[in-house]
Amino acid sequence: MKPLQSSLGNALFAWQFVLLVGAVAIGKMIRQRQWQRFCRDNGASVNLLDRIEKVEDDLRSSATIIRVLSRQLEKLGIRFRVTRRTLKEPISETAALAQKNSEATRALAMHEDILEKELGEIQKVLLAMQEQQQKQLELILAIGKAGKVIDSRTDPEDPKREPAAGDASAARSPLPEKRAPPMDFNPGKVRMPANDHP
């Protein structure tokens, strides 16, 4: 707001200065012409009354020009004040909007920093989870390999399987095992196992 007012004030001052310089220049030209007319005859007899009347007419015209210029300056001053009043509210609204935008920009920057930190933490957690899953997968693969080794050792159709202790004793005793006949335990009657007589 203040820079705009100062710029408009400087512009108005410049216009006033230009108009004042123009009026001074016009007056100087008029005086030079009058002096040239007065001294044109090189000392000959001159009608002083006519010269004075012409000078008065020139002064009146210059005064008229000055009045016109002053009126234009007044009009410019009025336009400047009206323009300043009309632009005062939009300029204040623009300044308030710029302040709000700056505050919103700062808030967004803060949110961006927070989101970057959260994303970094999430990436760390994801990396830790990936490492844990990799370890679990390696453990599962190791367990699967151990299970395959155990299955291959306990497979009966595997020719490379080592015989167990029971199998070795059975292989060493070629005679069939003789089992005793069952005994009847009814009351009053006891059956002994039958002897094999010819």
mmCIF file of N, CA and C in Angstrom, residues 31-126:
data_model
loop_
_atom_site.group_PDB
_atom_site.id
_atom_site.type_symbol
_atom_site.label_atom_id
_atom_site.label_comp_id
_atom_site.label_asym_id
_atom_site.label_seq_id
_atom_site.Cartn_x
_atom_site.Cartn_y
_atom_site.Cartn_z
ATOM 1 N N ARG A 31 8.260 36.338 -23.819
ATOM 2 C CA ARG A 31 9.052 37.535 -23.533
ATOM 3 C C ARG A 31 10.132 37.758 -24.596
ATOM 4 N N GLN A 32 10.738 36.654 -25.064
ATOM 5 C CA GLN A 32 11.753 36.805 -26.109
ATOM 6 C C GLN A 32 11.147 37.369 -27.394
ATOM 7 N N ARG A 33 9.985 36.860 -27.777
ATOM 8 C CA ARG A 33 9.341 37.367 -28.992
ATOM 9 C C ARG A 33 8.961 38.848 -28.836
ATOM 10 N N GLN A 34 8.433 39.151 -27.672
ATOM 11 C CA GLN A 34 8.081 40.566 -27.450
ATOM 12 C C GLN A 34 9.319 41.472 -27.528
ATOM 13 N N TRP A 35 10.395 41.001 -26.938
ATOM 14 C CA TRP A 35 11.614 41.804 -26.980
ATOM 15 C C TRP A 35 12.154 41.917 -28.397
ATOM 16 N N GLN A 36 12.050 40.815 -29.178
ATOM 17 C CA GLN A 36 12.496 40.874 -30.571
ATOM 18 C C GLN A 36 11.635 41.840 -31.383
ATOM 19 N N ARG A 37 10.339 41.811 -31.165
ATOM 20 C CA ARG A 37 9.463 42.746 -31.882
ATOM 21 C C ARG A 37 9.766 44.200 -31.486
ATOM 22 N N PHE A 38 10.068 44.321 -30.221
ATOM 23 C CA PHE A 38 10.321 45.683 -29.739
ATOM 24 C C PHE A 38 11.617 46.246 -30.315
ATOM 25 N N CYS A 39 12.606 45.381 -30.459
ATOM 26 C CA CYS A 39 13.910 45.830 -30.943
ATOM 27 C C CYS A 39 14.132 45.520 -32.417
ATOM 28 N N ARG A 40 13.104 45.217 -33.181
ATOM 29 C CA ARG A 40 13.277 44.801 -34.574
ATOM 30 C C ARG A 40 13.744 45.977 -35.455
ATOM 31 N N ASP A 41 13.283 47.138 -35.204
ATOM 32 C CA ASP A 41 13.560 48.273 -36.095
ATOM 33 C C ASP A 41 14.921 48.914 -35.836
ATOM 34 N N ASN A 42 15.711 48.362 -34.891
ATOM 35 C CA ASN A 42 17.064 48.854 -34.626
ATOM 36 C C ASN A 42 17.072 50.343 -34.275
ATOM 37 N N GLY A 43 16.281 50.702 -33.340
ATOM 38 C CA GLY A 43 16.282 52.077 -32.841
ATOM 39 C C GLY A 43 15.322 53.006 -33.566
ATOM 40 N N ALA A 44 14.529 52.482 -34.516
ATOM 41 C CA ALA A 44 13.569 53.325 -35.230
ATOM 42 C C ALA A 44 12.423 53.684 -34.305
ATOM 43 N N SER A 45 11.620 54.612 -34.744
ATOM 44 C CA SER A 45 10.482 55.056 -33.930
ATOM 45 C C SER A 45 9.462 53.924 -33.864
ATOM 46 N N VAL A 46 9.020 53.626 -32.690
ATOM 47 C CA VAL A 46 8.103 52.501 -32.483
ATOM 48 C C VAL A 46 6.935 53.028 -31.671
ATOM 49 N N ASN A 47 5.803 52.473 -32.018
ATOM 50 C CA ASN A 47 4.610 52.853 -31.271
ATOM 51 C C ASN A 47 4.602 52.057 -29.967
ATOM 52 N N LEU A 48 4.979 52.703 -28.885
ATOM 53 C CA LEU A 48 5.087 52.019 -27.606
ATOM 54 C C LEU A 48 3.741 51.547 -27.095
ATOM 55 N N LEU A 49 2.707 52.286 -27.392
ATOM 56 C CA LEU A 49 1.385 51.881 -26.900
ATOM 57 C C LEU A 49 0.958 50.546 -27.519
ATOM 58 N N ASP A 50 1.198 50.419 -28.817
ATOM 59 C CA ASP A 50 0.846 49.147 -29.464
ATOM 60 C C ASP A 50 1.680 47.993 -28.890
ATOM 61 N N ARG A 51 2.956 48.267 -28.657
ATOM 62 C CA ARG A 51 3.805 47.226 -28.092
ATOM 63 C C ARG A 51 3.326 46.831 -26.703
ATOM 64 N N ILE A 52 2.947 47.813 -25.923
ATOM 65 C CA ILE A 52 2.477 47.510 -24.565
ATOM 66 C C ILE A 52 1.185 46.714 -24.612
ATOM 67 N N GLU A 53 0.299 47.083 -25.555
ATOM 68 C CA GLU A 53 -0.962 46.339 -25.685
ATOM 69 C C GLU A 53 -0.696 44.880 -26.090
ATOM 70 N N LYS A 54 0.276 44.707 -27.001
ATOM 71 C CA LYS A 54 0.616 43.333 -27.403
ATOM 72 C C LYS A 54 1.190 42.544 -26.227
ATOM 73 N N VAL A 55 2.031 43.224 -25.440
ATOM 74 C CA VAL A 55 2.589 42.543 -24.269
ATOM 75 C C VAL A 55 1.487 42.157 -23.300
ATOM 76 N N GLU A 56 0.519 43.066 -23.128
ATOM 77 C CA GLU A 56 -0.596 42.753 -22.233
ATOM 78 C C GLU A 56 -1.405 41.571 -22.768
ATOM 79 N N ASP A 57 -1.636 41.565 -24.079
ATOM 80 C CA ASP A 57 -2.364 40.428 -24.664
ATOM 81 C C ASP A 57 -1.594 39.117 -24.462
ATOM 82 N N ASP A 58 -0.283 39.180 -24.659
ATOM 83 C CA ASP A 58 0.524 37.974 -24.453
ATOM 84 C C ASP A 58 0.475 37.517 -22.995
ATOM 85 N N LEU A 59 0.508 38.467 -22.081
ATOM 86 C CA LEU A 59 0.408 38.110 -20.666
ATOM 87 C C LEU A 59 -0.943 37.489 -20.349
ATOM 88 N N ARG A 60 -2.000 38.064 -20.959
ATOM 89 C CA ARG A 60 -3.328 37.471 -20.729
ATOM 90 C C ARG A 60 -3.383 36.043 -21.265
ATOM 91 N N SER A 61 -2.824 35.841 -22.456
ATOM 92 C CA SER A 61 -2.837 34.476 -23.022
ATOM 93 C C SER A 61 -2.008 33.515 -22.165
ATOM 94 N N SER A 62 -0.858 33.997 -21.689
ATOM 95 C CA SER A 62 -0.046 33.134 -20.824
ATOM 96 C C SER A 62 -0.761 32.842 -19.507
ATOM 97 N N ALA A 63 -1.477 33.842 -18.970
ATOM 98 C CA ALA A 63 -2.249 33.611 -17.744
ATOM 99 C C ALA A 63 -3.364 32.604 -17.992
ATOM 100 N N THR A 64 -3.992 32.706 -19.177
ATOM 101 C CA THR A 64 -5.034 31.735 -19.521
ATOM 102 C C THR A 64 -4.443 30.324 -19.603
ATOM 103 N N ILE A 65 -3.279 30.254 -20.248
ATOM 104 C CA ILE A 65 -2.621 28.939 -20.346
ATOM 105 C C ILE A 65 -2.289 28.404 -18.964
ATOM 106 N N ILE A 66 -1.813 29.260 -18.087
ATOM 107 C CA ILE A 66 -1.470 28.819 -16.731
ATOM 108 C C ILE A 66 -2.712 28.355 -15.988
ATOM 109 N N ARG A 67 -3.843 29.089 -16.165
ATOM 110 C CA ARG A 67 -5.085 28.665 -15.506
ATOM 111 C C ARG A 67 -5.541 27.302 -16.025
ATOM 112 N N VAL A 68 -5.423 27.111 -17.343
ATOM 113 C CA VAL A 68 -5.809 25.809 -17.912
ATOM 114 C C VAL A 68 -4.927 24.703 -17.346
ATOM 115 N N LEU A 69 -3.632 24.988 -17.267
ATOM 116 C CA LEU A 69 -2.721 23.983 -16.723
ATOM 117 C C LEU A 69 -3.008 23.696 -15.250
ATOM 118 N N SER A 70 -3.349 24.728 -14.500
ATOM 119 C CA SER A 70 -3.678 24.519 -13.083
ATOM 120 C C SER A 70 -4.952 23.694 -12.937
ATOM 121 N N ARG A 71 -5.932 23.960 -13.815
ATOM 122 C CA ARG A 71 -7.157 23.151 -13.765
ATOM 123 C C ARG A 71 -6.859 21.684 -14.086
ATOM 124 N N GLN A 72 -6.009 21.488 -15.076
ATOM 125 C CA GLN A 72 -5.640 20.107 -15.392
ATOM 126 C C GLN A 72 -4.919 19.443 -14.216
ATOM 127 N N LEU A 73 -4.085 20.234 -13.529
ATOM 128 C CA LEU A 73 -3.424 19.688 -12.344
ATOM 129 C C LEU A 73 -4.435 19.336 -11.259
ATOM 130 N N GLU A 74 -5.437 20.186 -11.068
ATOM 131 C CA GLU A 74 -6.474 19.887 -10.077
ATOM 132 C C GLU A 74 -7.230 18.616 -10.457
ATOM 133 N N LYS A 75 -7.546 18.496 -11.752
ATOM 134 C CA LYS A 75 -8.243 17.282 -12.194
ATOM 135 C C LYS A 75 -7.384 16.038 -11.961
ATOM 136 N N LEU A 76 -6.084 16.187 -12.246
ATOM 137 C CA LEU A 76 -5.200 15.048 -12.005
ATOM 138 C C LEU A 76 -5.132 14.698 -10.523
ATOM 139 N N GLY A 77 -5.112 15.716 -9.660
ATOM 140 C CA GLY A 77 -5.111 15.451 -8.220
ATOM 141 C C GLY A 77 -6.383 14.753 -7.775
ATOM 142 N N ILE A 78 -7.531 15.199 -8.323
ATOM 143 C CA ILE A 78 -8.803 14.555 -7.965
ATOM 144 C C ILE A 78 -8.811 13.102 -8.433
ATOM 145 N N ARG A 79 -8.344 12.876 -9.662
ATOM 146 C CA ARG A 79 -8.294 11.498 -10.170
ATOM 147 C C ARG A 79 -7.360 10.636 -9.322
ATOM 148 N N PHE A 80 -6.269 11.231 -8.904
ATOM 149 C CA PHE A 80 -5.333 10.488 -8.064
ATOM 150 C C PHE A 80 -5.982 10.085 -6.743
ATOM 151 N N ARG A 81 -6.693 11.012 -6.104
ATOM 152 C CA ARG A 81 -7.349 10.690 -4.833
ATOM 153 C C ARG A 81 -8.429 9.631 -5.021
ATOM 154 N N VAL A 82 -9.209 9.773 -6.116
ATOM 155 C CA VAL A 82 -10.258 8.777 -6.375
ATOM 156 C C VAL A 82 -9.644 7.408 -6.635
ATOM 157 N N THR A 83 -8.575 7.396 -7.423
ATOM 158 C CA THR A 83 -7.910 6.124 -7.719
ATOM 159 C C THR A 83 -7.333 5.496 -6.458
ATOM 160 N N ARG A 84 -6.779 6.344 -5.591
ATOM 161 C CA ARG A 84 -6.220 5.816 -4.344
ATOM 162 C C ARG A 84 -7.315 5.230 -3.470
ATOM 163 N N ARG A 85 -8.470 5.893 -3.413
ATOM 164 C CA ARG A 85 -9.576 5.364 -2.606
ATOM 165 C C ARG A 85 -10.107 4.060 -3.184
ATOM 166 N N THR A 86 -10.236 4.024 -4.511
ATOM 167 C CA THR A 86 -10.761 2.796 -5.122
ATOM 168 C C THR A 86 -9.781 1.632 -5.011
ATOM 169 N N LEU A 87 -8.492 1.948 -5.022
ATOM 170 C CA LEU A 87 -7.495 0.878 -4.947
ATOM 171 C C LEU A 87 -7.120 0.507 -3.523
ATOM 172 N N LYS A 88 -7.603 1.262 -2.549
ATOM 173 C CA LYS A 88 -7.203 0.999 -1.163
ATOM 174 C C LYS A 88 -7.698 -0.365 -0.695
ATOM 175 N N GLU A 89 -8.998 -0.645 -0.913
ATOM 176 C CA GLU A 89 -9.559 -1.929 -0.468
ATOM 177 C C GLU A 89 -8.956 -3.114 -1.226
ATOM 178 N N PRO A 90 -8.873 -3.067 -2.578
ATOM 179 C CA PRO A 90 -8.239 -4.204 -3.262
ATOM 180 C C PRO A 90 -6.797 -4.438 -2.841
ATOM 181 N N ILE A 91 -6.072 -3.348 -2.582
ATOM 182 C CA ILE A 91 -4.675 -3.515 -2.165
ATOM 183 C C ILE A 91 -4.603 -4.163 -0.794
ATOM 184 N N SER A 92 -5.486 -3.722 0.125
ATOM 185 C CA SER A 92 -5.496 -4.340 1.461
ATOM 186 C C SER A 92 -5.914 -5.807 1.376
ATOM 187 N N GLU A 93 -6.915 -6.106 0.519
ATOM 188 C CA GLU A 93 -7.328 -7.503 0.346
ATOM 189 C C GLU A 93 -6.197 -8.340 -0.246
ATOM 190 N N THR A 94 -5.489 -7.755 -1.205
ATOM 191 C CA THR A 94 -4.364 -8.478 -1.806
ATOM 192 C C THR A 94 -3.269 -8.744 -0.786
ATOM 193 N N ALA A 95 -3.018 -7.744 0.079
ATOM 194 C CA ALA A 95 -2.000 -7.938 1.117
ATOM 195 C C ALA A 95 -2.419 -9.028 2.099
ATOM 196 N N ALA A 96 -3.725 -9.010 2.492
ATOM 197 C CA ALA A 96 -4.208 -10.051 3.410
ATOM 198 C C ALA A 96 -4.131 -11.428 2.760
ATOM 199 N N LEU A 97 -4.493 -11.495 1.471
ATOM 200 C CA LEU A 97 -4.425 -12.777 0.764
ATOM 201 C C LEU A 97 -2.988 -13.269 0.642
ATOM 202 N N ALA A 98 -2.072 -12.340 0.395
ATOM 203 C CA ALA A 98 -0.663 -12.736 0.318
ATOM 204 C C ALA A 98 -0.163 -13.253 1.662
ATOM 205 N N GLN A 99 -0.613 -12.612 2.748
ATOM 206 C CA GLN A 99 -0.220 -13.090 4.075
ATOM 207 C C GLN A 99 -0.779 -14.485 4.339
ATOM 208 N N LYS A 100 -2.057 -14.696 3.965
ATOM 209 C CA LYS A 100 -2.649 -16.023 4.150
ATOM 210 C C LYS A 100 -1.913 -17.067 3.321
ATOM 211 N N ASN A 101 -1.563 -16.688 2.090
ATOM 212 C CA ASN A 101 -0.835 -17.634 1.238
ATOM 213 C C ASN A 101 0.527 -17.985 1.823
ATOM 214 N N SER A 102 1.186 -16.971 2.395
ATOM 215 C CA SER A 102 2.486 -17.255 3.013
ATOM 216 C C SER A 102 2.330 -18.173 4.221
ATOM 217 N N GLU A 103 1.282 -17.938 5.029
ATOM 218 C CA GLU A 103 1.042 -18.818 6.176
ATOM 219 C C GLU A 103 0.721 -20.233 5.714
ATOM 220 N N ALA A 104 -0.115 -20.339 4.670
ATOM 221 C CA ALA A 104 -0.442 -21.674 4.150
ATOM 222 C C ALA A 104 0.798 -22.367 3.596
ATOM 223 N N THR A 105 1.670 -21.591 2.955
ATOM 224 C CA THR A 105 2.907 -22.174 2.426
ATOM 225 C C THR A 105 3.799 -22.687 3.545
ATOM 226 N N ARG A 106 3.898 -21.915 4.635
ATOM 227 C CA ARG A 106 4.692 -22.374 5.775
ATOM 228 C C ARG A 106 4.091 -23.635 6.389
ATOM 229 N N ALA A 107 2.739 -23.659 6.506
ATOM 230 C CA ALA A 107 2.096 -24.855 7.062
ATOM 231 C C ALA A 107 2.343 -26.072 6.175
ATOM 232 N N LEU A 108 2.252 -25.876 4.854
ATOM 233 C CA LEU A 108 2.514 -26.990 3.938
ATOM 234 C C LEU A 108 3.963 -27.464 4.037
ATOM 235 N N ALA A 109 4.877 -26.524 4.214
ATOM 236 C CA ALA A 109 6.280 -26.923 4.364
ATOM 237 C C ALA A 109 6.479 -27.752 5.632
ATOM 238 N N MET A 110 5.805 -27.345 6.733
ATOM 239 C CA MET A 110 5.906 -28.115 7.972
ATOM 240 C C MET A 110 5.317 -29.508 7.788
ATOM 241 N N HIS A 111 4.132 -29.584 7.129
ATOM 242 C CA HIS A 111 3.520 -30.896 6.878
ATOM 243 C C HIS A 111 4.423 -31.754 5.995
ATOM 244 N N GLU A 112 5.073 -31.122 5.034
ATOM 245 C CA GLU A 112 5.965 -31.884 4.159
ATOM 246 C C GLU A 112 7.125 -32.481 4.950
ATOM 247 N N ASP A 113 7.680 -31.691 5.870
ATOM 248 C CA ASP A 113 8.768 -32.218 6.702
ATOM 249 C C ASP A 113 8.290 -33.395 7.553
ATOM 250 N N ILE A 114 7.083 -33.242 8.137
ATOM 251 C CA ILE A 114 6.546 -34.325 8.972
ATOM 252 C C ILE A 114 6.321 -35.582 8.138
ATOM 253 N N LEU A 115 5.756 -35.402 6.932
ATOM 254 C CA LEU A 115 5.508 -36.558 6.067
ATOM 255 C C LEU A 115 6.815 -37.228 5.642
ATOM 256 N N GLU A 116 7.840 -36.431 5.379
ATOM 257 C CA GLU A 116 9.130 -37.022 5.024
ATOM 258 C C GLU A 116 9.683 -37.859 6.172
ATOM 259 N N LYS A 117 9.551 -37.350 7.410
ATOM 260 C CA LYS A 117 10.021 -38.124 8.557
ATOM 261 C C LYS A 117 9.224 -39.422 8.700
ATOM 262 N N GLU A 118 7.881 -39.321 8.556
ATOM 263 C CA GLU A 118 7.051 -40.522 8.676
ATOM 264 C C GLU A 118 7.385 -41.532 7.584
ATOM 265 N N LEU A 119 7.606 -41.039 6.362
ATOM 266 C CA LEU A 119 7.967 -41.957 5.281
ATOM 267 C C LEU A 119 9.307 -42.639 5.551
ATOM 268 N N GLY A 120 10.244 -41.891 6.115
ATOM 269 C CA GLY A 120 11.526 -42.512 6.470
ATOM 270 C C GLY A 120 11.360 -43.610 7.502
ATOM 271 N N GLU A 121 10.511 -43.341 8.528
ATOM 272 C CA GLU A 121 10.270 -44.370 9.541
ATOM 273 C C GLU A 121 9.576 -45.584 8.936
ATOM 274 N N ILE A 122 8.599 -45.340 8.044
ATOM 275 C CA ILE A 122 7.892 -46.457 7.401
ATOM 276 C C ILE A 122 8.854 -47.284 6.557
ATOM 277 N N GLN A 123 9.753 -46.627 5.853
ATOM 278 C CA GLN A 123 10.741 -47.366 5.061
ATOM 279 C C GLN A 123 11.640 -48.219 5.942
ATOM 280 N N LYS A 124 12.036 -47.672 7.105
ATOM 281 C CA LYS A 124 12.853 -48.461 8.024
ATOM 282 C C LYS A 124 12.092 -49.693 8.504
ATOM 283 N N VAL A 125 10.794 -49.498 8.859
ATOM 284 C CA VAL A 125 9.986 -50.629 9.327
ATOM 285 C C VAL A 125 9.841 -51.673 8.228
ATOM 286 N N LEU A 126 9.603 -51.212 6.981
ATOM 287 C CA LEU A 126 9.464 -52.159 5.871
ATOM 288 C C LEU A 126 10.760 -52.929 5.623
#
